[in-house]
Every structure is written in C-alpha cells, then in structure tokens.
Amino acid sequence: MEFKPLFTGKLVRLAAPRPEDNQLFAKWSENDEYLRIADNDPAQPMTPEGWTQFEAAFLNSPNSFHFRLRTLADDTLIGGVGLFQIQWMHQAGSLGIAIGDPAYWGRGYGTDALELILGYAFRELNLYRVGSSTIGYNIRSIKAHEKVGFRQEGIQRSFIQREGKRFDLILYGILRPEWEARQTP
C-alpha cells in the first residue's frame, strides 16, 4: 500500500515547534499588518516567553494539534497552522493558519499548508468536518480557503472592528466527502 505524505507538501512541511521559534513569532507579533489578518483578538505584541505560555494551553490539550510551517527549500520558519476545538464525538474541529513572514504571502504557501492540514484532519484524525473563518478583507485567505475546497457557510456581519470600521467574518467549512472528491487517485 502506498501512503500519501502526511507532513510534506509542495512548498511547506508541517513541523514540530522548536524552542527558538518563539523569537520569530514574537517578532511577527509586532507587525501591524500581520496582526490585522492573523487574529480577531486585539493586537498585542508578545515576548518569546509570552508565546511559550500562549502555546502551552494548546499543546497540552487533547483537542488541538499545532504545527510550524517550514519551507521545503531551506527549512525557513514562515508561520503556523493547527486544528483546535476538536469535538471527537462529532468528528469536527476548526483550523487556524497564519503566515507570519510577509515574503511568503500570496505565493501559494498558505494554500499548500491548508492542503496538508486538511489531509491530516481527515486521514489521520478521522475528522468528518473542518471549519475555519477569515476576516472579509483578507483576500489572500479567502482565495486559499476556496481553492482547497472550503465552502462559505455564513457571514457574521460587522463582527470585526478595526480602527473605527466594521468588517464581516466569513465562516467556512469542508466535509470529508468534499475533500475526498478533490483528491487525485
């Protein structure tokens, strides 16, 4: 039997966190543009120690799986991706992704990472449904989600406030049969 790679895509691989990674995540937490697309929470710079504490809650949970995104070309850390809020009884969870290094935005790395994490969710964790969300102005994220087969399931109108303006939060979902139909034999 031939197995498809779980952790290696065309451009990136899913990798375990390394202690030194938090230096770079802390640096990204000071990039205004990154903060405006990576999270719905209020922008807040974090220290490397702060990142370590933040991640500890996720890494120690049986309902979440987090990976670093490293380039295949030279093992450069470019971001992170994970599955969280997994409800095992319902075989459902949510995903989050963030490409921290702007040099890798809009170049297919996020799409490749989404393909990998969906393969992990459906093949390894046996999930049936994966949900995600993105802010309405994050066009790169919208395109990546739709490219890998996510369907728009709803809009939380004016959910996000940024600098005195309101923006929609777009809700996405993909089911295992939809994902399987997109896989090449």
PDB file of C-alpha atoms in Angstrom:
ATOM      1  CA  MET A   1       0.000   0.000   0.000  1.00  0.00           C
ATOM      2  CA  GLU A   2       1.273   3.459  -0.882  1.00  0.00           C
ATOM      3  CA  PHE A   3       0.796   6.163   1.727  1.00  0.00           C
ATOM      4  CA  LYS A   4       0.464   9.843   0.884  1.00  0.00           C
ATOM      5  CA  PRO A   5       2.805  12.161   2.781  1.00  0.00           C
ATOM      6  CA  LEU A   6       1.195  13.491   5.953  1.00  0.00           C
ATOM      7  CA  PHE A   7       3.583  16.306   6.708  1.00  0.00           C
ATOM      8  CA  THR A   8       5.197  17.302   3.401  1.00  0.00           C
ATOM      9  CA  GLY A   9       3.541  19.361   0.683  1.00  0.00           C
ATOM     10  CA  LYS A  10       4.818  21.026  -2.472  1.00  0.00           C
ATOM     11  CA  LEU A  11       6.203  24.115  -0.735  1.00  0.00           C
ATOM     12  CA  VAL A  12       5.991  23.552   3.025  1.00  0.00           C
ATOM     13  CA  ARG A  13       6.069  20.886   5.654  1.00  0.00           C
ATOM     14  CA  LEU A  14       4.266  20.592   8.958  1.00  0.00           C
ATOM     15  CA  ALA A  15       6.909  20.569  11.677  1.00  0.00           C
ATOM     16  CA  ALA A  16       7.041  20.305  15.438  1.00  0.00           C
ATOM     17  CA  PRO A  17       7.624  23.534  17.372  1.00  0.00           C
ATOM     18  CA  ARG A  18      11.213  24.320  18.323  1.00  0.00           C
ATOM     19  CA  PRO A  19      12.073  26.453  21.366  1.00  0.00           C
ATOM     20  CA  GLU A  20      13.812  29.065  19.221  1.00  0.00           C
ATOM     21  CA  ASP A  21      10.693  29.532  17.051  1.00  0.00           C
ATOM     22  CA  ASN A  22       9.077  31.809  19.600  1.00  0.00           C
ATOM     23  CA  GLN A  23      11.674  34.508  18.907  1.00  0.00           C
ATOM     24  CA  LEU A  24      10.276  34.833  15.390  1.00  0.00           C
ATOM     25  CA  PHE A  25       6.635  34.603  16.470  1.00  0.00           C
ATOM     26  CA  ALA A  26       7.320  37.420  18.934  1.00  0.00           C
ATOM     27  CA  LYS A  27       8.822  39.496  16.115  1.00  0.00           C
ATOM     28  CA  TRP A  28       5.756  38.876  13.924  1.00  0.00           C
ATOM     29  CA  SER A  29       3.522  39.965  16.804  1.00  0.00           C
ATOM     30  CA  GLU A  30       4.940  43.456  16.312  1.00  0.00           C
ATOM     31  CA  ASN A  31       3.968  43.597  12.611  1.00  0.00           C
ATOM     32  CA  ASP A  32       0.732  45.588  12.325  1.00  0.00           C
ATOM     33  CA  GLU A  33      -0.335  44.058   9.019  1.00  0.00           C
ATOM     34  CA  TYR A  34       0.251  40.514  10.266  1.00  0.00           C
ATOM     35  CA  LEU A  35      -1.743  41.196  13.434  1.00  0.00           C
ATOM     36  CA  ARG A  36      -4.653  42.566  11.402  1.00  0.00           C
ATOM     37  CA  ILE A  37      -5.016  39.396   9.343  1.00  0.00           C
ATOM     38  CA  ALA A  38      -3.831  36.684  11.728  1.00  0.00           C
ATOM     39  CA  ASP A  39      -6.278  37.052  14.571  1.00  0.00           C
ATOM     40  CA  ASN A  40      -9.589  38.519  15.661  1.00  0.00           C
ATOM     41  CA  ASP A  41      -8.256  39.446  19.084  1.00  0.00           C
ATOM     42  CA  PRO A  42      -6.987  42.908  19.954  1.00  0.00           C
ATOM     43  CA  ALA A  43      -3.466  43.475  18.638  1.00  0.00           C
ATOM     44  CA  GLN A  44      -0.862  42.852  21.294  1.00  0.00           C
ATOM     45  CA  PRO A  45       2.892  42.344  20.959  1.00  0.00           C
ATOM     46  CA  MET A  46       4.182  39.274  22.768  1.00  0.00           C
ATOM     47  CA  THR A  47       7.555  38.288  24.128  1.00  0.00           C
ATOM     48  CA  PRO A  48       9.044  34.892  23.292  1.00  0.00           C
ATOM     49  CA  GLU A  49       8.099  33.823  26.830  1.00  0.00           C
ATOM     50  CA  GLY A  50       4.551  35.053  26.215  1.00  0.00           C
ATOM     51  CA  TRP A  51       4.343  32.896  23.101  1.00  0.00           C
ATOM     52  CA  THR A  52       5.554  29.914  25.101  1.00  0.00           C
ATOM     53  CA  GLN A  53       2.787  30.411  27.678  1.00  0.00           C
ATOM     54  CA  PHE A  54       0.166  31.038  24.978  1.00  0.00           C
ATOM     55  CA  GLU A  55       1.095  27.841  23.171  1.00  0.00           C
ATOM     56  CA  ALA A  56       1.273  25.716  26.298  1.00  0.00           C
ATOM     57  CA  ALA A  57      -2.508  25.814  26.604  1.00  0.00           C
ATOM     58  CA  PHE A  58      -2.901  24.438  23.079  1.00  0.00           C
ATOM     59  CA  LEU A  59      -0.048  21.964  23.088  1.00  0.00           C
ATOM     60  CA  ASN A  60      -1.290  20.317  26.268  1.00  0.00           C
ATOM     61  CA  SER A  61      -4.865  19.916  25.028  1.00  0.00           C
ATOM     62  CA  PRO A  62      -6.064  16.597  23.583  1.00  0.00           C
ATOM     63  CA  ASN A  63      -8.429  18.631  21.407  1.00  0.00           C
ATOM     64  CA  SER A  64      -5.842  20.538  19.394  1.00  0.00           C
ATOM     65  CA  PHE A  65      -2.844  19.880  17.161  1.00  0.00           C
ATOM     66  CA  HIS A  66      -0.402  22.631  16.230  1.00  0.00           C
ATOM     67  CA  PHE A  67       2.411  22.657  13.707  1.00  0.00           C
ATOM     68  CA  ARG A  68       5.044  25.040  12.459  1.00  0.00           C
ATOM     69  CA  LEU A  69       5.189  25.777   8.750  1.00  0.00           C
ATOM     70  CA  ARG A  70       8.691  25.397   7.329  1.00  0.00           C
ATOM     71  CA  THR A  71       9.702  25.771   3.705  1.00  0.00           C
ATOM     72  CA  LEU A  72      10.909  22.686   1.888  1.00  0.00           C
ATOM     73  CA  ALA A  73      13.564  24.708   0.080  1.00  0.00           C
ATOM     74  CA  ASP A  74      15.573  25.780   3.124  1.00  0.00           C
ATOM     75  CA  ASP A  75      13.642  24.913   6.315  1.00  0.00           C
ATOM     76  CA  THR A  76      12.712  28.572   6.931  1.00  0.00           C
ATOM     77  CA  LEU A  77      10.013  29.072   9.553  1.00  0.00           C
ATOM     78  CA  ILE A  78       7.204  31.049   7.876  1.00  0.00           C
ATOM     79  CA  GLY A  79       4.185  30.532  10.145  1.00  0.00           C
ATOM     80  CA  GLY A  80       1.931  28.075  11.888  1.00  0.00           C
ATOM     81  CA  VAL A  81      -1.192  26.011  11.336  1.00  0.00           C
ATOM     82  CA  GLY A  82      -3.336  23.967  13.670  1.00  0.00           C
ATOM     83  CA  LEU A  83      -6.561  22.204  14.429  1.00  0.00           C
ATOM     84  CA  PHE A  84      -8.393  23.161  17.595  1.00  0.00           C
ATOM     85  CA  GLN A  85     -11.755  22.877  19.357  1.00  0.00           C
ATOM     86  CA  ILE A  86     -11.958  19.278  18.163  1.00  0.00           C
ATOM     87  CA  GLN A  87     -15.149  17.580  19.245  1.00  0.00           C
ATOM     88  CA  TRP A  88     -14.254  13.917  18.917  1.00  0.00           C
ATOM     89  CA  MET A  89     -17.796  12.640  19.324  1.00  0.00           C
ATOM     90  CA  HIS A  90     -18.893  14.704  16.331  1.00  0.00           C
ATOM     91  CA  GLN A  91     -15.640  14.279  14.363  1.00  0.00           C
ATOM     92  CA  ALA A  92     -15.484  18.054  13.904  1.00  0.00           C
ATOM     93  CA  GLY A  93     -12.923  20.750  14.527  1.00  0.00           C
ATOM     94  CA  SER A  94     -11.678  24.145  13.439  1.00  0.00           C
ATOM     95  CA  LEU A  95      -8.435  25.223  11.870  1.00  0.00           C
ATOM     96  CA  GLY A  96      -6.282  28.282  12.127  1.00  0.00           C
ATOM     97  CA  ILE A  97      -3.418  29.338   9.915  1.00  0.00           C
ATOM     98  CA  ALA A  98      -1.040  32.279   9.882  1.00  0.00           C
ATOM     99  CA  ILE A  99       1.865  33.004   7.574  1.00  0.00           C
ATOM    100  CA  GLY A 100       3.984  35.388   9.607  1.00  0.00           C
ATOM    101  CA  ASP A 101       6.682  36.263   7.104  1.00  0.00           C
ATOM    102  CA  PRO A 102       5.287  38.742   4.526  1.00  0.00           C
ATOM    103  CA  ALA A 103       7.811  37.490   1.947  1.00  0.00           C
ATOM    104  CA  TYR A 104       5.686  34.325   1.686  1.00  0.00           C
ATOM    105  CA  TRP A 105       2.253  35.960   1.408  1.00  0.00           C
ATOM    106  CA  GLY A 106       0.313  35.372  -1.804  1.00  0.00           C
ATOM    107  CA  ARG A 107       2.776  32.808  -3.160  1.00  0.00           C
ATOM    108  CA  GLY A 108       0.915  29.529  -2.541  1.00  0.00           C
ATOM    109  CA  TYR A 109       2.444  28.634   0.826  1.00  0.00           C
ATOM    110  CA  GLY A 110      -0.834  29.128   2.685  1.00  0.00           C
ATOM    111  CA  THR A 111      -2.747  27.047   0.153  1.00  0.00           C
ATOM    112  CA  ASP A 112      -0.178  24.257   0.442  1.00  0.00           C
ATOM    113  CA  ALA A 113      -0.404  24.400   4.242  1.00  0.00           C
ATOM    114  CA  LEU A 114      -4.211  24.209   4.113  1.00  0.00           C
ATOM    115  CA  GLU A 115      -3.993  21.126   1.881  1.00  0.00           C
ATOM    116  CA  LEU A 116      -1.640  19.485   4.374  1.00  0.00           C
ATOM    117  CA  ILE A 117      -3.649  20.252   7.490  1.00  0.00           C
ATOM    118  CA  LEU A 118      -6.859  19.045   5.828  1.00  0.00           C
ATOM    119  CA  GLY A 119      -5.147  15.787   4.869  1.00  0.00           C
ATOM    120  CA  TYR A 120      -4.017  15.402   8.462  1.00  0.00           C
ATOM    121  CA  ALA A 121      -7.502  16.191   9.778  1.00  0.00           C
ATOM    122  CA  PHE A 122      -9.345  13.759   7.531  1.00  0.00           C
ATOM    123  CA  ARG A 123      -6.831  10.929   7.094  1.00  0.00           C
ATOM    124  CA  GLU A 124      -5.001  10.879  10.414  1.00  0.00           C
ATOM    125  CA  LEU A 125      -7.531  12.253  12.911  1.00  0.00           C
ATOM    126  CA  ASN A 126     -10.572  10.819  11.127  1.00  0.00           C
ATOM    127  CA  LEU A 127     -12.490  14.099  11.310  1.00  0.00           C
ATOM    128  CA  TYR A 128     -15.598  14.483   9.192  1.00  0.00           C
ATOM    129  CA  ARG A 129     -15.839  18.274   9.219  1.00  0.00           C
ATOM    130  CA  VAL A 130     -13.361  21.128   9.487  1.00  0.00           C
ATOM    131  CA  GLY A 131     -14.431  24.736   9.932  1.00  0.00           C
ATOM    132  CA  SER A 132     -12.490  27.946   9.541  1.00  0.00           C
ATOM    133  CA  SER A 133     -13.043  31.680   9.405  1.00  0.00           C
ATOM    134  CA  THR A 134     -11.361  34.715   7.940  1.00  0.00           C
ATOM    135  CA  ILE A 135     -11.854  38.455   8.042  1.00  0.00           C
ATOM    136  CA  GLY A 136     -13.635  39.815   4.968  1.00  0.00           C
ATOM    137  CA  TYR A 137     -10.717  41.991   3.912  1.00  0.00           C
ATOM    138  CA  ASN A 138      -8.181  39.129   3.938  1.00  0.00           C
ATOM    139  CA  ILE A 139      -8.469  38.363   0.234  1.00  0.00           C
ATOM    140  CA  ARG A 140      -5.449  36.018   0.199  1.00  0.00           C
ATOM    141  CA  SER A 141      -7.018  33.853   2.902  1.00  0.00           C
ATOM    142  CA  ILE A 142     -10.395  33.838   1.154  1.00  0.00           C
ATOM    143  CA  LYS A 143      -8.795  32.680  -2.106  1.00  0.00           C
ATOM    144  CA  ALA A 144      -6.735  29.982  -0.363  1.00  0.00           C
ATOM    145  CA  HIS A 145      -9.746  28.585   1.509  1.00  0.00           C
ATOM    146  CA  GLU A 146     -11.851  28.435  -1.632  1.00  0.00           C
ATOM    147  CA  LYS A 147      -9.008  26.972  -3.694  1.00  0.00           C
ATOM    148  CA  VAL A 148      -8.718  23.941  -1.382  1.00  0.00           C
ATOM    149  CA  GLY A 149     -12.472  23.309  -1.381  1.00  0.00           C
ATOM    150  CA  PHE A 150     -13.877  25.160   1.612  1.00  0.00           C
ATOM    151  CA  ARG A 151     -17.438  26.371   1.133  1.00  0.00           C
ATOM    152  CA  GLN A 152     -18.693  29.601   2.570  1.00  0.00           C
ATOM    153  CA  GLU A 153     -21.235  28.668   5.240  1.00  0.00           C
ATOM    154  CA  GLY A 154     -22.104  32.058   6.588  1.00  0.00           C
ATOM    155  CA  ILE A 155     -21.143  35.591   7.374  1.00  0.00           C
ATOM    156  CA  GLN A 156     -21.076  37.206  10.764  1.00  0.00           C
ATOM    157  CA  ARG A 157     -21.840  40.716   9.622  1.00  0.00           C
ATOM    158  CA  SER A 158     -19.799  43.570  11.073  1.00  0.00           C
ATOM    159  CA  PHE A 159     -18.205  41.151  13.550  1.00  0.00           C
ATOM    160  CA  ILE A 160     -14.700  42.642  13.482  1.00  0.00           C
ATOM    161  CA  GLN A 161     -13.845  46.209  14.427  1.00  0.00           C
ATOM    162  CA  ARG A 162     -10.594  47.660  13.173  1.00  0.00           C
ATOM    163  CA  GLU A 163      -9.673  51.323  13.544  1.00  0.00           C
ATOM    164  CA  GLY A 164     -13.263  52.500  13.807  1.00  0.00           C
ATOM    165  CA  LYS A 165     -14.558  50.426  10.875  1.00  0.00           C
ATOM    166  CA  ARG A 166     -16.599  47.221  10.884  1.00  0.00           C
ATOM    167  CA  PHE A 167     -15.785  44.116   8.845  1.00  0.00           C
ATOM    168  CA  ASP A 168     -17.523  40.803   8.250  1.00  0.00           C
ATOM    169  CA  LEU A 169     -16.178  37.480   9.498  1.00  0.00           C
ATOM    170  CA  ILE A 170     -16.584  34.838   6.802  1.00  0.00           C
ATOM    171  CA  LEU A 171     -17.280  31.303   8.025  1.00  0.00           C
ATOM    172  CA  TYR A 172     -16.078  28.321   6.003  1.00  0.00           C
ATOM    173  CA  GLY A 173     -16.456  24.566   6.240  1.00  0.00           C
ATOM    174  CA  ILE A 174     -15.401  21.473   4.363  1.00  0.00           C
ATOM    175  CA  LEU A 175     -16.649  17.899   4.802  1.00  0.00           C
ATOM    176  CA  ARG A 176     -14.561  14.782   4.335  1.00  0.00           C
ATOM    177  CA  PRO A 177     -16.518  13.619   1.219  1.00  0.00           C
ATOM    178  CA  GLU A 178     -15.976  17.048  -0.380  1.00  0.00           C
ATOM    179  CA  TRP A 179     -12.267  16.874   0.384  1.00  0.00           C
ATOM    180  CA  GLU A 180     -12.011  13.264  -0.840  1.00  0.00           C
ATOM    181  CA  ALA A 181     -13.691  14.168  -4.145  1.00  0.00           C
ATOM    182  CA  ARG A 182     -10.897  16.684  -4.787  1.00  0.00           C
ATOM    183  CA  GLN A 183      -8.058  14.216  -4.203  1.00  0.00           C
ATOM    184  CA  THR A 184      -6.322  12.780  -7.248  1.00  0.00           C
ATOM    185  CA  PRO A 185      -6.042   8.994  -7.353  1.00  0.00           C
TER     186      PRO A 185
END
